[in-house]
MMTF fields as JSON, N, C-alpha, C and O atoms, coordinates in Angstrom:
{
  "mmtfVersion": "1.0.0",
  "mmtfProducer": "UNKNOWN",
  "numBonds": 379,
  "numAtoms": 380,
  "numGroups": 95,
  "numChains": 1,
  "numModels": 1,
  "chainsPerModel": [1],
  "groupsPerChain": [95],
  "chainIdList": ["A"],
  "bondAtomList": [4, 2, 8, 6, 12, 10, 16, 14, 20, 18, 24, 22, 28, 26, 32, 30, 36, 34, 40, 38, 44, 42, 48, 46, 52, 50, 56, 54, 60, 58, 64, 62, 68, 66, 72, 70, 76, 74, 80, 78, 84, 82, 88, 86, 92, 90, 96, 94, 100, 98, 104, 102, 108, 106, 112, 110, 116, 114, 120, 118, 124, 122, 128, 126, 132, 130, 136, 134, 140, 138, 144, 142, 148, 146, 152, 150, 156, 154, 160, 158, 164, 162, 168, 166, 172, 170, 176, 174, 180, 178, 184, 182, 188, 186, 192, 190, 196, 194, 200, 198, 204, 202, 208, 206, 212, 210, 216, 214, 220, 218, 224, 222, 228, 226, 232, 230, 236, 234, 240, 238, 244, 242, 248, 246, 252, 250, 256, 254, 260, 258, 264, 262, 268, 266, 272, 270, 276, 274, 280, 278, 284, 282, 288, 286, 292, 290, 296, 294, 300, 298, 304, 302, 308, 306, 312, 310, 316, 314, 320, 318, 324, 322, 328, 326, 332, 330, 336, 334, 340, 338, 344, 342, 348, 346, 352, 350, 356, 354, 360, 358, 364, 362, 368, 366, 372, 370, 376, 374],
  "bondOrderList": [1, 1, 1, 1, 1, 1, 1, 1, 1, 1, 1, 1, 1, 1, 1, 1, 1, 1, 1, 1, 1, 1, 1, 1, 1, 1, 1, 1, 1, 1, 1, 1, 1, 1, 1, 1, 1, 1, 1, 1, 1, 1, 1, 1, 1, 1, 1, 1, 1, 1, 1, 1, 1, 1, 1, 1, 1, 1, 1, 1, 1, 1, 1, 1, 1, 1, 1, 1, 1, 1, 1, 1, 1, 1, 1, 1, 1, 1, 1, 1, 1, 1, 1, 1, 1, 1, 1, 1, 1, 1, 1, 1, 1, 1],
  "groupList": [{"groupName": "MET", "atomNameList": ["N", "CA", "C", "O"], "elementList": ["N", "C", "C", "O"], "formalChargeList": [0, 0, 0, 0], "bondAtomList": [1, 0, 2, 1, 3, 2], "bondOrderList": [1, 1, 2], "singleLetterCode": "M", "chemCompType": "L-PEPTIDE LINKING"}, {"groupName": "ILE", "atomNameList": ["N", "CA", "C", "O"], "elementList": ["N", "C", "C", "O"], "formalChargeList": [0, 0, 0, 0], "bondAtomList": [1, 0, 2, 1, 3, 2], "bondOrderList": [1, 1, 2], "singleLetterCode": "I", "chemCompType": "L-PEPTIDE LINKING"}, {"groupName": "GLN", "atomNameList": ["N", "CA", "C", "O"], "elementList": ["N", "C", "C", "O"], "formalChargeList": [0, 0, 0, 0], "bondAtomList": [1, 0, 2, 1, 3, 2], "bondOrderList": [1, 1, 2], "singleLetterCode": "Q", "chemCompType": "L-PEPTIDE LINKING"}, {"groupName": "LEU", "atomNameList": ["N", "CA", "C", "O"], "elementList": ["N", "C", "C", "O"], "formalChargeList": [0, 0, 0, 0], "bondAtomList": [1, 0, 2, 1, 3, 2], "bondOrderList": [1, 1, 2], "singleLetterCode": "L", "chemCompType": "L-PEPTIDE LINKING"}, {"groupName": "SER", "atomNameList": ["N", "CA", "C", "O"], "elementList": ["N", "C", "C", "O"], "formalChargeList": [0, 0, 0, 0], "bondAtomList": [1, 0, 2, 1, 3, 2], "bondOrderList": [1, 1, 2], "singleLetterCode": "S", "chemCompType": "L-PEPTIDE LINKING"}, {"groupName": "TYR", "atomNameList": ["N", "CA", "C", "O"], "elementList": ["N", "C", "C", "O"], "formalChargeList": [0, 0, 0, 0], "bondAtomList": [1, 0, 2, 1, 3, 2], "bondOrderList": [1, 1, 2], "singleLetterCode": "Y", "chemCompType": "L-PEPTIDE LINKING"}, {"groupName": "ASN", "atomNameList": ["N", "CA", "C", "O"], "elementList": ["N", "C", "C", "O"], "formalChargeList": [0, 0, 0, 0], "bondAtomList": [1, 0, 2, 1, 3, 2], "bondOrderList": [1, 1, 2], "singleLetterCode": "N", "chemCompType": "L-PEPTIDE LINKING"}, {"groupName": "PRO", "atomNameList": ["N", "CA", "C", "O"], "elementList": ["N", "C", "C", "O"], "formalChargeList": [0, 0, 0, 0], "bondAtomList": [1, 0, 2, 1, 3, 2], "bondOrderList": [1, 1, 2], "singleLetterCode": "P", "chemCompType": "L-PEPTIDE LINKING"}, {"groupName": "ASP", "atomNameList": ["N", "CA", "C", "O"], "elementList": ["N", "C", "C", "O"], "formalChargeList": [0, 0, 0, 0], "bondAtomList": [1, 0, 2, 1, 3, 2], "bondOrderList": [1, 1, 2], "singleLetterCode": "D", "chemCompType": "L-PEPTIDE LINKING"}, {"groupName": "ARG", "atomNameList": ["N", "CA", "C", "O"], "elementList": ["N", "C", "C", "O"], "formalChargeList": [0, 0, 0, 0], "bondAtomList": [1, 0, 2, 1, 3, 2], "bondOrderList": [1, 1, 2], "singleLetterCode": "R", "chemCompType": "L-PEPTIDE LINKING"}, {"groupName": "PHE", "atomNameList": ["N", "CA", "C", "O"], "elementList": ["N", "C", "C", "O"], "formalChargeList": [0, 0, 0, 0], "bondAtomList": [1, 0, 2, 1, 3, 2], "bondOrderList": [1, 1, 2], "singleLetterCode": "F", "chemCompType": "L-PEPTIDE LINKING"}, {"groupName": "VAL", "atomNameList": ["N", "CA", "C", "O"], "elementList": ["N", "C", "C", "O"], "formalChargeList": [0, 0, 0, 0], "bondAtomList": [1, 0, 2, 1, 3, 2], "bondOrderList": [1, 1, 2], "singleLetterCode": "V", "chemCompType": "L-PEPTIDE LINKING"}, {"groupName": "GLY", "atomNameList": ["N", "CA", "C", "O"], "elementList": ["N", "C", "C", "O"], "formalChargeList": [0, 0, 0, 0], "bondAtomList": [1, 0, 2, 1, 3, 2], "bondOrderList": [1, 1, 2], "singleLetterCode": "G", "chemCompType": "PEPTIDE LINKING"}, {"groupName": "THR", "atomNameList": ["N", "CA", "C", "O"], "elementList": ["N", "C", "C", "O"], "formalChargeList": [0, 0, 0, 0], "bondAtomList": [1, 0, 2, 1, 3, 2], "bondOrderList": [1, 1, 2], "singleLetterCode": "T", "chemCompType": "L-PEPTIDE LINKING"}, {"groupName": "LYS", "atomNameList": ["N", "CA", "C", "O"], "elementList": ["N", "C", "C", "O"], "formalChargeList": [0, 0, 0, 0], "bondAtomList": [1, 0, 2, 1, 3, 2], "bondOrderList": [1, 1, 2], "singleLetterCode": "K", "chemCompType": "L-PEPTIDE LINKING"}, {"groupName": "ALA", "atomNameList": ["N", "CA", "C", "O"], "elementList": ["N", "C", "C", "O"], "formalChargeList": [0, 0, 0, 0], "bondAtomList": [1, 0, 2, 1, 3, 2], "bondOrderList": [1, 1, 2], "singleLetterCode": "A", "chemCompType": "L-PEPTIDE LINKING"}, {"groupName": "GLU", "atomNameList": ["N", "CA", "C", "O"], "elementList": ["N", "C", "C", "O"], "formalChargeList": [0, 0, 0, 0], "bondAtomList": [1, 0, 2, 1, 3, 2], "bondOrderList": [1, 1, 2], "singleLetterCode": "E", "chemCompType": "L-PEPTIDE LINKING"}, {"groupName": "CYS", "atomNameList": ["N", "CA", "C", "O"], "elementList": ["N", "C", "C", "O"], "formalChargeList": [0, 0, 0, 0], "bondAtomList": [1, 0, 2, 1, 3, 2], "bondOrderList": [1, 1, 2], "singleLetterCode": "C", "chemCompType": "L-PEPTIDE LINKING"}],
  "groupTypeList": [0, 1, 2, 3, 4, 3, 5, 3, 2, 6, 7, 8, 5, 9, 6, 10, 11, 2, 9, 7, 1, 8, 3, 12, 13, 1, 14, 6, 6, 3, 4, 8, 14, 15, 5, 16, 4, 11, 16, 8, 10, 15, 4, 8, 11, 9, 2, 11, 10, 1, 6, 17, 4, 16, 5, 17, 14, 7, 9, 12, 14, 16, 15, 9, 15, 12, 11, 9, 3, 4, 15, 10, 10, 16, 13, 2, 3, 13, 16, 3, 12, 3, 8, 15, 6, 16, 12, 9, 13, 13, 9, 4, 9, 9, 13],
  "groupIdList": [1, 2, 3, 4, 5, 6, 7, 8, 9, 10, 11, 12, 13, 14, 15, 16, 17, 18, 19, 20, 21, 22, 23, 24, 25, 26, 27, 28, 29, 30, 31, 32, 33, 34, 35, 36, 37, 38, 39, 40, 41, 42, 43, 44, 45, 46, 47, 48, 49, 50, 51, 52, 53, 54, 55, 56, 57, 58, 59, 60, 61, 62, 63, 64, 65, 66, 67, 68, 69, 70, 71, 72, 73, 74, 75, 76, 77, 78, 79, 80, 81, 82, 83, 84, 85, 86, 87, 88, 89, 90, 91, 92, 93, 94, 95],
  "secStructList": [7, 7, 7, 2, 2, 2, 2, 2, 2, 7, 6, 6, 2, 2, 2, 2, 7, 1, 1, 7, 7, 7, 2, 2, 2, 2, 2, 2, 2, 2, 2, 6, 6, 7, 7, 1, 1, 2, 2, 2, 2, 2, 2, 2, 2, 2, 2, 2, 2, 2, 2, 2, 2, 2, 2, 1, 7, 6, 6, 1, 2, 2, 2, 2, 2, 2, 2, 2, 2, 2, 2, 2, 2, 2, 2, 2, 2, 2, 2, 6, 6, 7, 7, 7, 1, 7, 7, 7, 7, 7, 7, 7, 7, 7, 7],
  "xCoordList": [51.317, 52.374, 52.862, 52.066, 54.149, 54.745, 54.384, 54.38, 54.085, 53.68, 54.841, 55.95, 54.588, 55.604, 56.187, 57.373, 55.379, 55.862, 57.015, 57.876, 57.032, 58.121, 59.448, 60.429, 59.487, 60.72, 61.05, 62.221, 60.042, 60.293, 60.865, 61.735, 60.376, 60.852, 62.186, 62.936, 62.482, 63.685, 64.359, 64.275, 65.021, 65.564, 66.624, 66.876, 67.242, 68.256, 67.678, 68.428, 66.362, 65.696, 66.131, 66.434, 66.158, 66.512, 67.988, 68.378, 68.808, 70.205, 70.31, 71.296, 69.305, 69.324, 68.332, 68.561, 67.236, 66.139, 66.04, 65.872, 66.148, 66.12, 64.73, 64.446, 63.85, 62.484, 61.488, 60.993, 61.19, 60.296, 58.862, 58.33, 58.268, 56.853, 56.433, 57.244, 55.186, 54.7, 53.347, 52.708, 52.919, 51.663, 50.464, 49.471, 50.535, 49.451, 49.282, 48.162, 50.399, 50.364, 49.796, 49.011, 50.195, 49.682, 48.176, 47.432, 47.733, 46.293, 45.546, 44.503, 46.078, 45.448, 45.438, 44.449, 46.535, 46.593, 45.556, 44.951, 45.35, 44.32, 42.933, 42.115, 42.679, 41.378, 41.105, 39.974, 42.17, 42.045, 42.129, 42.078, 42.258, 42.399, 43.559, 43.453, 44.653, 45.816, 46.71, 47.535, 46.554, 47.383, 46.752, 45.569, 47.566, 47.08, 47.152, 46.485, 47.962, 48.125, 48.509, 48.924, 48.361, 48.8, 50.301, 50.798, 51.02, 52.474, 52.874, 53.843, 52.126, 52.411, 52.197, 53.008, 51.085, 50.796, 51.876, 52.417, 52.193, 53.188, 54.55, 55.292, 54.873, 56.154, 56.243, 57.279, 55.168, 55.165, 55.256, 55.986, 54.523, 54.59, 55.999, 56.548, 56.57, 57.946, 58.927, 59.909, 58.666, 59.555, 59.518, 60.534, 58.362, 58.275, 59.242, 59.949, 59.275, 60.157, 61.62, 62.49, 61.894, 63.265, 63.713, 64.821, 62.851, 63.179, 63.405, 64.313, 62.584, 62.734, 64.105, 64.79, 64.498, 65.792, 66.952, 68.012, 66.763, 67.835, 67.961, 69.066, 66.85, 66.888, 67.101, 67.859, 66.448, 66.491, 67.776, 68.358, 68.207, 69.397, 69.117, 68.036, 70.091, 69.86, 69.242, 68.396, 69.636, 69.114, 68.076, 67.697, 67.629, 66.634, 65.261, 65.002, 64.382, 63.044, 62.265, 61.455, 62.493, 61.786, 62.204, 61.359, 63.506, 64.002, 63.481, 63.067, 63.499, 62.99, 61.502, 61.041, 60.751, 59.317, 59.089, 58.172, 59.909, 59.798, 60.036, 59.338, 61.01, 61.303, 60.117, 59.714, 59.566, 58.413, 57.198, 56.505, 56.937, 55.786, 55.978, 55.019, 57.195, 57.488, 57.222, 56.613, 57.672, 57.44, 55.944, 55.463, 55.21, 53.762, 53.103, 52.237, 53.504, 52.948, 53.183, 52.262, 54.41, 54.739, 53.94, 53.489, 53.765, 52.975, 51.526, 50.935, 50.96, 49.568, 49.383, 48.397, 50.324, 50.251, 50.259, 49.492, 51.128, 51.213, 49.944, 49.409, 49.458, 48.253, 47.029, 46.114, 47.017, 45.908, 46.089, 45.227, 47.218, 47.49, 47.881, 47.726, 48.384, 48.736, 50.237, 50.682, 51.014, 52.466, 52.987, 52.762, 53.686, 54.235, 55.68, 56.345, 56.157, 57.527, 58.58, 59.623, 58.303, 59.275, 59.839, 60.555, 59.527, 60.007, 61.515, 62.204, 62.029, 63.468, 63.857, 63.079, 65.035, 65.564, 66.566, 67.402, 66.48, 67.42, 68.113, 67.614, 69.239, 69.97, 70.199, 70.33, 70.242, 70.413, 71.809, 72.786, 71.892, 73.189, 73.534, 74.597, 72.663, 72.878, 73.572, 73.252, 74.502, 75.211, 74.855, 75.357],
  "yCoordList": [-36.613, -37.412, -36.745, -36.25, -36.743, -36.14, -36.978, -38.208, -36.299, -36.998, -37.823, -37.313, -39.076, -39.994, -39.505, -39.708, -38.869, -38.415, -37.422, -37.34, -36.664, -35.726, -36.464, -36.001, -37.606, -38.383, -39.123, -39.285, -39.563, -40.267, -39.317, -39.7, -38.083, -37.089, -36.476, -35.984, -36.503, -35.866, -36.797, -36.564, -37.843, -38.843, -38.296, -38.908, -37.171, -36.601, -35.588, -34.94, -35.449, -34.438, -34.497, -33.468, -35.684, -35.818, -35.545, -35.401, -35.473, -35.086, -33.607, -33.18, -32.827, -31.384, -30.926, -29.916, -31.658, -31.232, -32.164, -33.375, -31.578, -32.394, -32.542, -33.534, -31.545, -31.623, -31.434, -30.326, -32.49, -32.357, -32.025, -32.578, -31.125, -30.775, -30.185, -29.576, -30.367, -29.798, -29.147, -29.362, -28.36, -27.627, -28.56, -28.225, -29.712, -30.69, -31.197, -31.359, -31.445, -31.877, -30.769, -31.035, -29.533, -28.401, -28.27, -28.03, -28.426, -28.361, -29.436, -29.163, -30.653, -31.742, -31.436, -31.694, -30.889, -30.526, -29.464, -29.507, -28.513, -27.496, -28.136, -27.849, -28.994, -29.675, -30.523, -30.61, -31.148, -32.018, -31.242, -31.829, -29.92, -29.06, -29.541, -29.592, -29.886, -30.427, -29.35, -29.651, -28.114, -27.04, -26.48, -26.143, -26.39, -25.861, -24.34, -23.707, -23.748, -22.299, -21.801, -22.571, -20.516, -19.878, -20.066, -20.257, -20.012, -20.171, -21.541, -21.655, -22.586, -23.932, -23.995, -24.556, -23.406, -23.349, -22.564, -23.032, -21.362, -20.509, -21.191, -21.044, -21.922, -22.641, -23.667, -23.782, -24.408, -25.393, -24.71, -25.171, -23.623, -22.92, -22.376, -22.487, -21.795, -21.281, -22.396, -22.186, -23.587, -24.719, -25.089, -25.498, -24.95, -25.197, -24.279, -24.716, -23.007, -22.047, -22.307, -22.131, -22.722, -23.092, -24.278, -24.279, -25.286, -26.458, -26.071, -26.587, -25.17, -24.701, -24.063, -24.338, -23.214, -22.539, -23.513, -23.322, -24.547, -25.516, -26.465, -26.882, -26.806, -27.801, -27.188, -27.723, -26.094, -25.511, -24.737, -24.178, -24.713, -23.946, -22.469, -21.974, -21.76, -20.401, -19.436, -18.622, -19.512, -18.574, -19.196, -18.614, -20.382, -21.068, -20.454, -19.75, -20.727, -20.139, -20.619, -19.869, -21.851, -22.368, -21.623, -21.263, -21.389, -20.668, -19.238, -18.731, -18.591, -17.211, -17.168, -16.257, -18.136, -18.196, -18.432, -17.853, -19.272, -19.524, -18.263, -18.018, -17.477, -16.224, -15.269, -14.647, -15.159, -14.257, -14.74, -13.937, -16.033, -16.565, -16.433, -16.171, -16.611, -16.435, -14.992, -14.75, -14.047, -12.63, -12.324, -11.597, -12.878, -12.68, -13.257, -12.618, -14.454, -15.1, -14.238, -14.009, -13.762, -12.946, -11.642, -11.188, -11.043, -9.81, -10.071, -9.31, -11.143, -11.47, -11.785, -11.373, -12.506, -12.846, -11.574, -11.451, -10.64, -9.376, -8.555, -8.02, -8.453, -7.669, -8.228, -7.484, -9.528, -10.154, -10.088, -10.532, -9.53, -9.432, -10.749, -10.939, -11.652, -12.991, -13.225, -14.353, -12.182, -12.314, -12.882, -12.326, -13.997, -14.655, -14.221, -14.752, -13.256, -12.743, -13.829, -13.766, -14.828, -15.903, -15.9, -16.825, -14.875, -14.838, -14.917, -14.327, -15.643, -15.76, -15.808, -16.219, -15.395, -15.436, -16.573, -16.732, -17.346, -18.451, -18.321, -17.671, -18.927, -18.944, -20.385, -21.278, -20.586, -21.938, -22.454, -21.709, -23.715, -24.367, -25.21, -25.829, -25.241, -26.06, -25.229, -24.054, -25.82, -25.093, -25.626, -25.134],
  "zCoordList": [37.194, 36.622, 35.333, 34.535, 35.151, 33.971, 32.755, 32.804, 31.684, 30.467, 29.92, 29.759, 29.639, 29.128, 27.813, 27.551, 26.986, 25.681, 25.82, 24.944, 26.93, 27.175, 27.205, 26.623, 27.877, 27.985, 26.694, 26.353, 25.987, 24.73, 23.683, 22.902, 23.67, 22.703, 23.126, 22.284, 24.417, 24.949, 25.96, 27.166, 25.482, 26.402, 27.363, 28.401, 27.045, 27.931, 28.921, 29.651, 28.952, 29.776, 31.24, 31.843, 31.8, 33.222, 33.495, 34.653, 32.464, 32.657, 33.006, 33.606, 32.637, 32.839, 33.901, 34.567, 34.063, 34.927, 36.126, 35.979, 37.313, 38.518, 39.121, 39.792, 38.881, 39.42, 38.276, 38.071, 37.536, 36.389, 36.807, 37.769, 36.069, 36.229, 34.886, 34.188, 34.533, 33.276, 33.501, 34.531, 32.544, 32.686, 32.773, 33.419, 32.142, 32.24, 33.667, 34.15, 34.332, 35.72, 36.606, 37.517, 36.335, 37.105, 36.894, 37.845, 35.665, 35.375, 36.163, 36.757, 36.167, 36.927, 38.421, 39.105, 38.92, 40.344, 40.685, 41.756, 39.779, 40.006, 40.014, 40.888, 39.047, 38.97, 40.205, 40.683, 40.713, 41.887, 43.201, 44.282, 43.099, 44.29, 45.172, 46.397, 44.518, 45.217, 45.831, 46.694, 45.4, 45.946, 47.213, 47.243, 48.256, 49.527, 49.564, 50.382, 48.68, 48.689, 47.298, 46.432, 47.116, 45.869, 45.713, 44.603, 46.825, 46.782, 46.241, 45.49, 46.623, 46.11, 44.598, 43.861, 44.156, 42.723, 41.991, 40.989, 42.495, 41.847, 41.804, 40.833, 42.837, 42.88, 41.753, 41.098, 41.526, 40.436, 39.072, 38.195, 38.894, 37.612, 37.388, 36.292, 38.42, 38.292, 37.988, 37.276, 38.527, 38.251, 36.773, 36.211, 36.144, 34.697, 33.964, 33.056, 34.354, 33.687, 34.017, 33.164, 35.238, 35.606, 34.757, 34.221, 34.637, 33.828, 32.376, 31.723, 31.877, 30.5, 30.305, 29.321, 31.245, 31.102, 31.273, 30.678, 32.075, 32.264, 31.076, 30.731, 30.457, 29.386, 28.002, 27.193, 27.739, 26.395, 26.166, 27.096, 24.92, 24.569, 24.839, 24.519, 25.429, 25.907, 24.897, 25.266, 23.671, 22.675, 21.751, 20.735, 22.122, 21.313, 21.492, 22.468, 20.537, 20.589, 21.805, 22.351, 22.239, 23.409, 24.668, 25.487, 24.827, 26.004, 26.01, 27.052, 24.859, 24.778, 25.092, 25.78, 24.599, 24.886, 26.381, 26.963, 27.001, 28.426, 29.251, 30.234, 28.853, 29.553, 29.437, 30.419, 28.233, 28.037, 28.82, 29.444, 28.793, 29.517, 31.032, 31.758, 31.501, 32.915, 33.341, 34.384, 32.542, 32.85, 32.861, 33.73, 31.9, 31.85, 33.095, 33.693, 33.486, 34.679, 35.915, 36.699, 36.09, 37.265, 37.262, 38.313, 36.09, 35.979, 36.365, 37.131, 35.835, 36.147, 37.629, 38.24, 38.194, 39.612, 40.464, 41.419, 40.108, 40.832, 40.655, 41.626, 39.418, 39.151, 39.869, 40.22, 40.082, 40.801, 42.32, 43.078, 42.748, 44.176, 44.802, 46.008, 43.999, 44.486, 44.525, 44.735, 44.325, 44.27, 45.579, 46.654, 45.463, 46.652, 46.909, 47.798, 46.127, 46.262, 46.149, 46.801, 45.317, 45.123, 43.712, 43.329, 42.939, 41.564, 41.509, 42.341, 40.536, 40.416, 38.964, 38.102, 38.715, 37.358, 37.289, 38.179, 36.251, 36.088, 34.757, 33.838, 34.665, 33.417, 33.002, 33.839, 31.74, 31.228, 31.529, 31.46, 31.859, 32.049, 30.835, 30.791, 29.865, 28.683, 27.615, 27.435, 26.919, 25.858, 24.506, 23.496]
}
């Protein structure tokens, strides 16, 4: 479940993000063994970065951090031999 504080701090979040997911939810899903495959896990992590790029201002520190963390994630996934070939680049729609 998405953390309620996310919505309280950012009431317009759902105006920009259509599929909310956060790292806390991913952590819980990992603990609960809810992912059936690496691809399912990677898809959720990538969605976090997509949401970041959609919600955060394009040149803001959060968006830049999201891009760097996304690149790190994709590199680690590849180095571990777990690359699902689903990596994608997104651009912010927020101005």
